[in-house]
Amino acid sequence: MSTLPDHGRELIPRPEQTPDALRAALAVVAPGRLPEMQATKDEAFAKAVEWQSVSPVQSWVLRWARDIEIARRPDLSSRLEHAQSRLEDADPAIAEEALRELTAVLDEAMKAVRG
């Protein structure tokens, strides 16, 4: 019996939703995005202090958990890249379908990380 979900192979296990675990996972699946992650983390923490709310930090964690979910799953990553490549197609129907697929990928990844 396989321990892998129905979506197929995963590059790494799903990380815990902590800044350190997310950073370690991103370093494996998309190391080129580490500077972006740090910049958005700094922004989220600054907003949290300014707003006196943890919601910016919670949003940051969910956003990166979602993006790592996509990067660690070749099935989602492939679908995302394919949809992104068609977003600005000259044919509006193709661009519209690409937008629907992009939304579906993001929704599926968010559902997976939220449990």
mmCIF file of N, CA and C in Angstrom:
data_model
loop_
_atom_site.group_PDB
_atom_site.id
_atom_site.type_symbol
_atom_site.label_atom_id
_atom_site.label_comp_id
_atom_site.label_asym_id
_atom_site.label_seq_id
_atom_site.Cartn_x
_atom_site.Cartn_y
_atom_site.Cartn_z
ATOM 1 N N MET A 1 0.844 -1.189 0.000
ATOM 2 C CA MET A 1 0.000 0.000 0.000
ATOM 3 C C MET A 1 0.885 1.246 0.000
ATOM 4 N N SER A 2 0.571 2.183 -0.854
ATOM 5 C CA SER A 2 1.358 3.415 -0.976
ATOM 6 C C SER A 2 0.940 4.415 0.091
ATOM 7 N N THR A 3 1.917 5.151 0.578
ATOM 8 C CA THR A 3 1.613 6.225 1.524
ATOM 9 C C THR A 3 1.445 7.558 0.808
ATOM 10 N N LEU A 4 1.632 7.563 -0.515
ATOM 11 C CA LEU A 4 1.490 8.797 -1.281
ATOM 12 C C LEU A 4 0.031 9.078 -1.584
ATOM 13 N N PRO A 5 -0.382 10.343 -1.561
ATOM 14 C CA PRO A 5 -1.746 10.696 -1.931
ATOM 15 C C PRO A 5 -2.012 10.356 -3.394
ATOM 16 N N ASP A 6 -3.282 10.420 -3.771
ATOM 17 C CA ASP A 6 -3.695 10.074 -5.124
ATOM 18 C C ASP A 6 -3.058 10.928 -6.201
ATOM 19 N N HIS A 7 -2.556 12.109 -5.876
ATOM 20 C CA HIS A 7 -2.026 13.009 -6.893
ATOM 21 C C HIS A 7 -0.657 12.591 -7.406
ATOM 22 N N GLY A 8 -0.064 11.564 -6.860
ATOM 23 C CA GLY A 8 1.214 11.089 -7.394
ATOM 24 C C GLY A 8 2.386 11.413 -6.500
ATOM 25 N N ARG A 9 3.556 11.382 -7.103
ATOM 26 C CA ARG A 9 4.772 11.546 -6.310
ATOM 27 C C ARG A 9 4.943 12.982 -5.826
ATOM 28 N N GLU A 10 5.691 13.084 -4.739
ATOM 29 C CA GLU A 10 6.001 14.376 -4.139
ATOM 30 C C GLU A 10 7.511 14.472 -4.030
ATOM 31 N N LEU A 11 8.050 15.650 -4.270
ATOM 32 C CA LEU A 11 9.496 15.835 -4.190
ATOM 33 C C LEU A 11 9.990 15.780 -2.746
ATOM 34 N N ILE A 12 9.189 16.332 -1.835
ATOM 35 C CA ILE A 12 9.499 16.333 -0.406
ATOM 36 C C ILE A 12 8.179 16.175 0.339
ATOM 37 N N PRO A 13 8.223 15.771 1.600
ATOM 38 C CA PRO A 13 6.986 15.751 2.387
ATOM 39 C C PRO A 13 6.459 17.171 2.609
ATOM 40 N N ARG A 14 5.168 17.272 2.880
ATOM 41 C CA ARG A 14 4.582 18.582 3.163
ATOM 42 C C ARG A 14 5.193 19.111 4.463
ATOM 43 N N PRO A 15 5.742 20.318 4.439
ATOM 44 C CA PRO A 15 6.375 20.852 5.652
ATOM 45 C C PRO A 15 5.335 21.344 6.662
ATOM 46 N N GLU A 16 5.776 21.453 7.902
ATOM 47 C CA GLU A 16 4.946 22.099 8.916
ATOM 48 C C GLU A 16 4.789 23.567 8.521
ATOM 49 N N GLN A 17 3.751 24.171 9.022
ATOM 50 C CA GLN A 17 3.491 25.568 8.679
ATOM 51 C C GLN A 17 4.135 26.500 9.708
ATOM 52 N N THR A 18 5.464 26.454 9.723
ATOM 53 C CA THR A 18 6.257 27.366 10.536
ATOM 54 C C THR A 18 7.251 28.040 9.599
ATOM 55 N N PRO A 19 7.686 29.251 9.927
ATOM 56 C CA PRO A 19 8.646 29.927 9.049
ATOM 57 C C PRO A 19 9.894 29.093 8.764
ATOM 58 N N ASP A 20 10.455 28.468 9.784
ATOM 59 C CA ASP A 20 11.674 27.675 9.569
ATOM 60 C C ASP A 20 11.433 26.473 8.672
ATOM 61 N N ALA A 21 10.333 25.757 8.904
ATOM 62 C CA ALA A 21 10.035 24.576 8.092
ATOM 63 C C ALA A 21 9.735 24.968 6.645
ATOM 64 N N LEU A 22 9.011 26.060 6.468
ATOM 65 C CA LEU A 22 8.701 26.519 5.111
ATOM 66 C C LEU A 22 9.968 26.963 4.386
ATOM 67 N N ARG A 23 10.848 27.665 5.085
ATOM 68 C CA ARG A 23 12.106 28.102 4.473
ATOM 69 C C ARG A 23 12.945 26.892 4.062
ATOM 70 N N ALA A 24 13.032 25.893 4.926
ATOM 71 C CA ALA A 24 13.814 24.690 4.610
ATOM 72 C C ALA A 24 13.225 23.966 3.406
ATOM 73 N N ALA A 25 11.920 23.886 3.324
ATOM 74 C CA ALA A 25 11.278 23.222 2.186
ATOM 75 C C ALA A 25 11.513 24.002 0.899
ATOM 76 N N LEU A 26 11.362 25.310 0.963
ATOM 77 C CA LEU A 26 11.577 26.134 -0.228
ATOM 78 C C LEU A 26 13.018 26.024 -0.714
ATOM 79 N N ALA A 27 13.953 25.904 0.208
ATOM 80 C CA ALA A 27 15.367 25.764 -0.163
ATOM 81 C C ALA A 27 15.598 24.513 -1.000
ATOM 82 N N VAL A 28 14.738 23.523 -0.847
ATOM 83 C CA VAL A 28 14.861 22.284 -1.626
ATOM 84 C C VAL A 28 14.116 22.388 -2.954
ATOM 85 N N VAL A 29 12.854 22.860 -2.916
ATOM 86 C CA VAL A 29 12.017 22.809 -4.121
ATOM 87 C C VAL A 29 12.117 24.032 -5.017
ATOM 88 N N ALA A 30 12.508 25.178 -4.473
ATOM 89 C CA ALA A 30 12.601 26.411 -5.283
ATOM 90 C C ALA A 30 13.562 27.391 -4.623
ATOM 91 N N PRO A 31 14.836 27.035 -4.536
ATOM 92 C CA PRO A 31 15.789 27.880 -3.812
ATOM 93 C C PRO A 31 15.910 29.302 -4.364
ATOM 94 N N GLY A 32 15.636 29.492 -5.632
ATOM 95 C CA GLY A 32 15.704 30.820 -6.223
ATOM 96 C C GLY A 32 14.662 31.781 -5.669
ATOM 97 N N ARG A 33 13.658 31.240 -4.982
ATOM 98 C CA ARG A 33 12.602 32.094 -4.420
ATOM 99 C C ARG A 33 12.864 32.497 -2.970
ATOM 100 N N LEU A 34 13.986 32.044 -2.396
ATOM 101 C CA LEU A 34 14.277 32.379 -0.996
ATOM 102 C C LEU A 34 14.331 33.889 -0.732
ATOM 103 N N PRO A 35 14.970 34.700 -1.597
ATOM 104 C CA PRO A 35 14.957 36.149 -1.354
ATOM 105 C C PRO A 35 13.534 36.735 -1.355
ATOM 106 N N GLU A 36 12.689 36.246 -2.262
ATOM 107 C CA GLU A 36 11.291 36.697 -2.306
ATOM 108 C C GLU A 36 10.576 36.329 -1.004
ATOM 109 N N MET A 37 10.824 35.103 -0.535
ATOM 110 C CA MET A 37 10.197 34.663 0.709
ATOM 111 C C MET A 37 10.613 35.572 1.868
ATOM 112 N N GLN A 38 11.894 35.870 1.953
ATOM 113 C CA GLN A 38 12.384 36.718 3.044
ATOM 114 C C GLN A 38 11.790 38.115 2.965
ATOM 115 N N ALA A 39 11.727 38.672 1.776
ATOM 116 C CA ALA A 39 11.168 40.018 1.616
ATOM 117 C C ALA A 39 9.699 40.057 2.026
ATOM 118 N N THR A 40 8.933 39.062 1.606
ATOM 119 C CA THR A 40 7.514 39.055 1.967
ATOM 120 C C THR A 40 7.325 38.762 3.455
ATOM 121 N N LYS A 41 8.249 37.990 4.037
ATOM 122 C CA LYS A 41 8.190 37.742 5.488
ATOM 123 C C LYS A 41 8.426 39.049 6.245
ATOM 124 N N ASP A 42 9.429 39.793 5.818
ATOM 125 C CA ASP A 42 9.716 41.073 6.465
ATOM 126 C C ASP A 42 8.508 42.004 6.378
ATOM 127 N N GLU A 43 7.870 42.057 5.211
ATOM 128 C CA GLU A 43 6.679 42.891 5.025
ATOM 129 C C GLU A 43 5.542 42.442 5.937
ATOM 130 N N ALA A 44 5.332 41.130 6.019
ATOM 131 C CA ALA A 44 4.241 40.591 6.836
ATOM 132 C C ALA A 44 4.450 40.910 8.317
ATOM 133 N N PHE A 45 5.687 40.753 8.769
ATOM 134 C CA PHE A 45 5.954 41.035 10.179
ATOM 135 C C PHE A 45 5.842 42.531 10.471
ATOM 136 N N ALA A 46 6.257 43.370 9.552
ATOM 137 C CA ALA A 46 6.112 44.818 9.733
ATOM 138 C C ALA A 46 4.636 45.209 9.802
ATOM 139 N N LYS A 47 3.827 44.636 8.922
ATOM 140 C CA LYS A 47 2.381 44.914 8.948
ATOM 141 C C LYS A 47 1.758 44.409 10.240
ATOM 142 N N ALA A 48 2.198 43.249 10.702
ATOM 143 C CA ALA A 48 1.659 42.687 11.943
ATOM 144 C C ALA A 48 1.886 43.637 13.112
ATOM 145 N N VAL A 49 3.073 44.219 13.158
ATOM 146 C CA VAL A 49 3.378 45.172 14.224
ATOM 147 C C VAL A 49 2.535 46.433 14.047
ATOM 148 N N GLU A 50 2.505 46.942 12.827
ATOM 149 C CA GLU A 50 1.754 48.177 12.549
ATOM 150 C C GLU A 50 0.264 47.999 12.849
ATOM 151 N N TRP A 51 -0.294 46.878 12.420
ATOM 152 C CA TRP A 51 -1.727 46.632 12.580
ATOM 153 C C TRP A 51 -2.073 46.042 13.942
ATOM 154 N N GLN A 52 -1.051 45.656 14.698
ATOM 155 C CA GLN A 52 -1.250 44.960 15.970
ATOM 156 C C GLN A 52 -2.153 43.745 15.771
ATOM 157 N N SER A 53 -1.791 42.964 14.769
ATOM 158 C CA SER A 53 -2.573 41.796 14.380
ATOM 159 C C SER A 53 -1.639 40.717 13.833
ATOM 160 N N VAL A 54 -1.978 39.471 14.072
ATOM 161 C CA VAL A 54 -1.181 38.376 13.517
ATOM 162 C C VAL A 54 -1.665 37.971 12.123
ATOM 163 N N SER A 55 -2.733 38.577 11.646
ATOM 164 C CA SER A 55 -3.281 38.160 10.346
ATOM 165 C C SER A 55 -2.290 38.288 9.186
ATOM 166 N N PRO A 56 -1.447 39.326 9.119
ATOM 167 C CA PRO A 56 -0.474 39.357 8.014
ATOM 168 C C PRO A 56 0.508 38.179 8.064
ATOM 169 N N VAL A 57 0.881 37.763 9.256
ATOM 170 C CA VAL A 57 1.799 36.623 9.392
ATOM 171 C C VAL A 57 1.078 35.332 9.012
ATOM 172 N N GLN A 58 -0.163 35.191 9.434
ATOM 173 C CA GLN A 58 -0.943 34.006 9.054
ATOM 174 C C GLN A 58 -1.111 33.925 7.538
ATOM 175 N N SER A 59 -1.374 35.063 6.913
ATOM 176 C CA SER A 59 -1.509 35.093 5.452
ATOM 177 C C SER A 59 -0.198 34.720 4.776
ATOM 178 N N TRP A 60 0.917 35.200 5.309
ATOM 179 C CA TRP A 60 2.240 34.872 4.764
ATOM 180 C C TRP A 60 2.488 33.370 4.839
ATOM 181 N N VAL A 61 2.191 32.778 5.983
ATOM 182 C CA VAL A 61 2.387 31.333 6.152
ATOM 183 C C VAL A 61 1.542 30.557 5.147
ATOM 184 N N LEU A 62 0.272 30.918 5.020
ATOM 185 C CA LEU A 62 -0.603 30.202 4.083
ATOM 186 C C LEU A 62 -0.151 30.374 2.642
ATOM 187 N N ARG A 63 0.250 31.579 2.277
ATOM 188 C CA ARG A 63 0.700 31.816 0.901
ATOM 189 C C ARG A 63 1.905 30.943 0.568
ATOM 190 N N TRP A 64 2.888 30.890 1.470
ATOM 191 C CA TRP A 64 4.091 30.109 1.190
ATOM 192 C C TRP A 64 3.843 28.618 1.318
ATOM 193 N N ALA A 65 2.959 28.220 2.218
ATOM 194 C CA ALA A 65 2.596 26.798 2.299
ATOM 195 C C ALA A 65 1.947 26.367 0.984
ATOM 196 N N ARG A 66 1.084 27.230 0.438
ATOM 197 C CA ARG A 66 0.437 26.951 -0.849
ATOM 198 C C ARG A 66 1.457 26.867 -1.979
ATOM 199 N N ASP A 67 2.352 27.842 -2.051
ATOM 200 C CA ASP A 67 3.345 27.854 -3.130
ATOM 201 C C ASP A 67 4.299 26.660 -3.028
ATOM 202 N N ILE A 68 4.650 26.268 -1.817
ATOM 203 C CA ILE A 68 5.517 25.105 -1.625
ATOM 204 C C ILE A 68 4.762 23.832 -1.970
ATOM 205 N N GLU A 69 3.480 23.786 -1.655
ATOM 206 C CA GLU A 69 2.656 22.625 -2.029
ATOM 207 C C GLU A 69 2.705 22.425 -3.542
ATOM 208 N N ILE A 70 2.594 23.502 -4.276
ATOM 209 C CA ILE A 70 2.650 23.413 -5.740
ATOM 210 C C ILE A 70 4.035 22.973 -6.189
ATOM 211 N N ALA A 71 5.069 23.569 -5.636
ATOM 212 C CA ALA A 71 6.438 23.259 -6.059
ATOM 213 C C ALA A 71 6.856 21.834 -5.701
ATOM 214 N N ARG A 72 6.333 21.292 -4.613
ATOM 215 C CA ARG A 72 6.747 19.956 -4.185
ATOM 216 C C ARG A 72 5.974 18.851 -4.905
ATOM 217 N N ARG A 73 4.920 19.233 -5.618
ATOM 218 C CA ARG A 73 4.093 18.262 -6.340
ATOM 219 C C ARG A 73 4.206 18.503 -7.847
ATOM 220 N N PRO A 74 4.946 17.652 -8.542
ATOM 221 C CA PRO A 74 5.116 17.846 -9.989
ATOM 222 C C PRO A 74 3.798 17.956 -10.753
ATOM 223 N N ASP A 75 2.750 17.266 -10.304
ATOM 224 C CA ASP A 75 1.462 17.354 -10.997
ATOM 225 C C ASP A 75 0.921 18.780 -10.957
ATOM 226 N N LEU A 76 0.950 19.398 -9.789
ATOM 227 C CA LEU A 76 0.453 20.773 -9.671
ATOM 228 C C LEU A 76 1.387 21.765 -10.350
ATOM 229 N N SER A 77 2.666 21.562 -10.189
ATOM 230 C CA SER A 77 3.648 22.463 -10.791
ATOM 231 C C SER A 77 3.507 22.493 -12.313
ATOM 232 N N SER A 78 3.334 21.330 -12.896
ATOM 233 C CA SER A 78 3.170 21.234 -14.345
ATOM 234 C C SER A 78 1.885 21.930 -14.800
ATOM 235 N N ARG A 79 0.802 21.710 -14.082
ATOM 236 C CA ARG A 79 -0.464 22.356 -14.431
ATOM 237 C C ARG A 79 -0.351 23.872 -14.317
ATOM 238 N N LEU A 80 0.321 24.339 -13.266
ATOM 239 C CA LEU A 80 0.491 25.779 -13.065
ATOM 240 C C LEU A 80 1.285 26.403 -14.205
ATOM 241 N N GLU A 81 2.412 25.792 -14.542
ATOM 242 C CA GLU A 81 3.251 26.320 -15.624
ATOM 243 C C GLU A 81 2.504 26.342 -16.957
ATOM 244 N N HIS A 82 1.750 25.279 -17.225
ATOM 245 C CA HIS A 82 0.991 25.212 -18.477
ATOM 246 C C HIS A 82 -0.063 26.330 -18.517
ATOM 247 N N ALA A 83 -0.765 26.512 -17.414
ATOM 248 C CA ALA A 83 -1.794 27.563 -17.361
ATOM 249 C C ALA A 83 -1.158 28.945 -17.508
ATOM 250 N N GLN A 84 -0.062 29.189 -16.803
ATOM 251 C CA GLN A 84 0.598 30.490 -16.887
ATOM 252 C C GLN A 84 1.080 30.798 -18.303
ATOM 253 N N SER A 85 1.511 29.774 -19.009
ATOM 254 C CA SER A 85 2.024 29.983 -20.364
ATOM 255 C C SER A 85 0.913 30.362 -21.350
ATOM 256 N N ARG A 86 -0.340 30.112 -20.975
ATOM 257 C CA ARG A 86 -1.455 30.409 -21.873
ATOM 258 C C ARG A 86 -2.293 31.604 -21.427
ATOM 259 N N LEU A 87 -1.924 32.235 -20.319
ATOM 260 C CA LEU A 87 -2.737 33.335 -19.789
ATOM 261 C C LEU A 87 -2.892 34.510 -20.748
ATOM 262 N N GLU A 88 -1.873 34.789 -21.528
ATOM 263 C CA GLU A 88 -1.941 35.938 -22.427
ATOM 264 C C GLU A 88 -2.083 35.519 -23.887
ATOM 265 N N ASP A 89 -2.713 34.378 -24.089
ATOM 266 C CA ASP A 89 -2.948 33.896 -25.452
ATOM 267 C C ASP A 89 -3.845 34.887 -26.201
ATOM 268 N N ALA A 90 -3.615 35.005 -27.496
ATOM 269 C CA ALA A 90 -4.419 35.911 -28.322
ATOM 270 C C ALA A 90 -5.876 35.477 -28.379
ATOM 271 N N ASP A 91 -6.114 34.196 -28.226
ATOM 272 C CA ASP A 91 -7.484 33.669 -28.232
ATOM 273 C C ASP A 91 -8.063 33.827 -26.823
ATOM 274 N N PRO A 92 -9.076 34.655 -26.665
ATOM 275 C CA PRO A 92 -9.653 34.888 -25.341
ATOM 276 C C PRO A 92 -10.163 33.613 -24.657
ATOM 277 N N ALA A 93 -10.661 32.669 -25.437
ATOM 278 C CA ALA A 93 -11.169 31.423 -24.858
ATOM 279 C C ALA A 93 -10.030 30.621 -24.220
ATOM 280 N N ILE A 94 -8.880 30.613 -24.863
ATOM 281 C CA ILE A 94 -7.720 29.900 -24.311
ATOM 282 C C ILE A 94 -7.221 30.601 -23.053
ATOM 283 N N ALA A 95 -7.150 31.927 -23.106
ATOM 284 C CA ALA A 95 -6.715 32.690 -21.936
ATOM 285 C C ALA A 95 -7.687 32.501 -20.773
ATOM 286 N N GLU A 96 -8.972 32.467 -21.063
ATOM 287 C CA GLU A 96 -9.983 32.276 -20.027
ATOM 288 C C GLU A 96 -9.870 30.883 -19.397
ATOM 289 N N GLU A 97 -9.667 29.879 -20.217
ATOM 290 C CA GLU A 97 -9.491 28.519 -19.704
ATOM 291 C C GLU A 97 -8.211 28.427 -18.867
ATOM 292 N N ALA A 98 -7.174 29.106 -19.297
ATOM 293 C CA ALA A 98 -5.922 29.124 -18.529
ATOM 294 C C ALA A 98 -6.141 29.758 -17.160
ATOM 295 N N LEU A 99 -6.914 30.810 -17.103
ATOM 296 C CA LEU A 99 -7.211 31.457 -15.828
ATOM 297 C C LEU A 99 -8.007 30.519 -14.921
ATOM 298 N N ARG A 100 -8.961 29.808 -15.486
ATOM 299 C CA ARG A 100 -9.728 28.831 -14.696
ATOM 300 C C ARG A 100 -8.818 27.738 -14.144
ATOM 301 N N GLU A 101 -7.900 27.256 -14.984
ATOM 302 C CA GLU A 101 -6.982 26.210 -14.545
ATOM 303 C C GLU A 101 -6.033 26.734 -13.476
ATOM 304 N N LEU A 102 -5.532 27.941 -13.643
ATOM 305 C CA LEU A 102 -4.652 28.551 -12.643
ATOM 306 C C LEU A 102 -5.372 28.651 -11.298
ATOM 307 N N THR A 103 -6.610 29.104 -11.329
ATOM 308 C CA THR A 103 -7.416 29.203 -10.112
ATOM 309 C C THR A 103 -7.627 27.827 -9.486
ATOM 310 N N ALA A 104 -7.889 26.822 -10.317
ATOM 311 C CA ALA A 104 -8.101 25.460 -9.811
ATOM 312 C C ALA A 104 -6.845 24.924 -9.128
ATOM 313 N N VAL A 105 -5.677 25.187 -9.697
ATOM 314 C CA VAL A 105 -4.418 24.734 -9.104
ATOM 315 C C VAL A 105 -4.203 25.415 -7.754
ATOM 316 N N LEU A 106 -4.386 26.724 -7.710
ATOM 317 C CA LEU A 106 -4.206 27.459 -6.458
ATOM 318 C C LEU A 106 -5.191 26.984 -5.393
ATOM 319 N N ASP A 107 -6.432 26.754 -5.789
ATOM 320 C CA ASP A 107 -7.442 26.269 -4.851
ATOM 321 C C ASP A 107 -7.101 24.871 -4.329
ATOM 322 N N GLU A 108 -6.660 23.985 -5.224
ATOM 323 C CA GLU A 108 -6.307 22.627 -4.817
ATOM 324 C C GLU A 108 -5.138 22.639 -3.834
ATOM 325 N N ALA A 109 -4.141 23.451 -4.108
ATOM 326 C CA ALA A 109 -2.991 23.546 -3.217
ATOM 327 C C ALA A 109 -3.397 24.125 -1.861
ATOM 328 N N MET A 110 -4.233 25.148 -1.851
ATOM 329 C CA MET A 110 -4.662 25.749 -0.594
ATOM 330 C C MET A 110 -5.498 24.747 0.217
ATOM 331 N N LYS A 111 -6.355 24.025 -0.448
ATOM 332 C CA LYS A 111 -7.153 23.011 0.240
ATOM 333 C C LYS A 111 -6.260 21.957 0.882
ATOM 334 N N ALA A 112 -5.212 21.566 0.173
ATOM 335 C CA ALA A 112 -4.288 20.554 0.691
ATOM 336 C C ALA A 112 -3.555 21.043 1.944
ATOM 337 N N VAL A 113 -3.133 22.295 1.945
ATOM 338 C CA VAL A 113 -2.378 22.784 3.100
ATOM 339 C C VAL A 113 -3.272 23.138 4.284
ATOM 340 N N ARG A 114 -4.517 23.401 4.010
ATOM 341 C CA ARG A 114 -5.456 23.701 5.109
ATOM 342 C C ARG A 114 -6.003 22.433 5.739
ATOM 343 N N GLY A 115 -5.820 21.300 5.051
ATOM 344 C CA GLY A 115 -6.269 20.023 5.605
ATOM 345 C C GLY A 115 -7.684 19.804 5.331
#
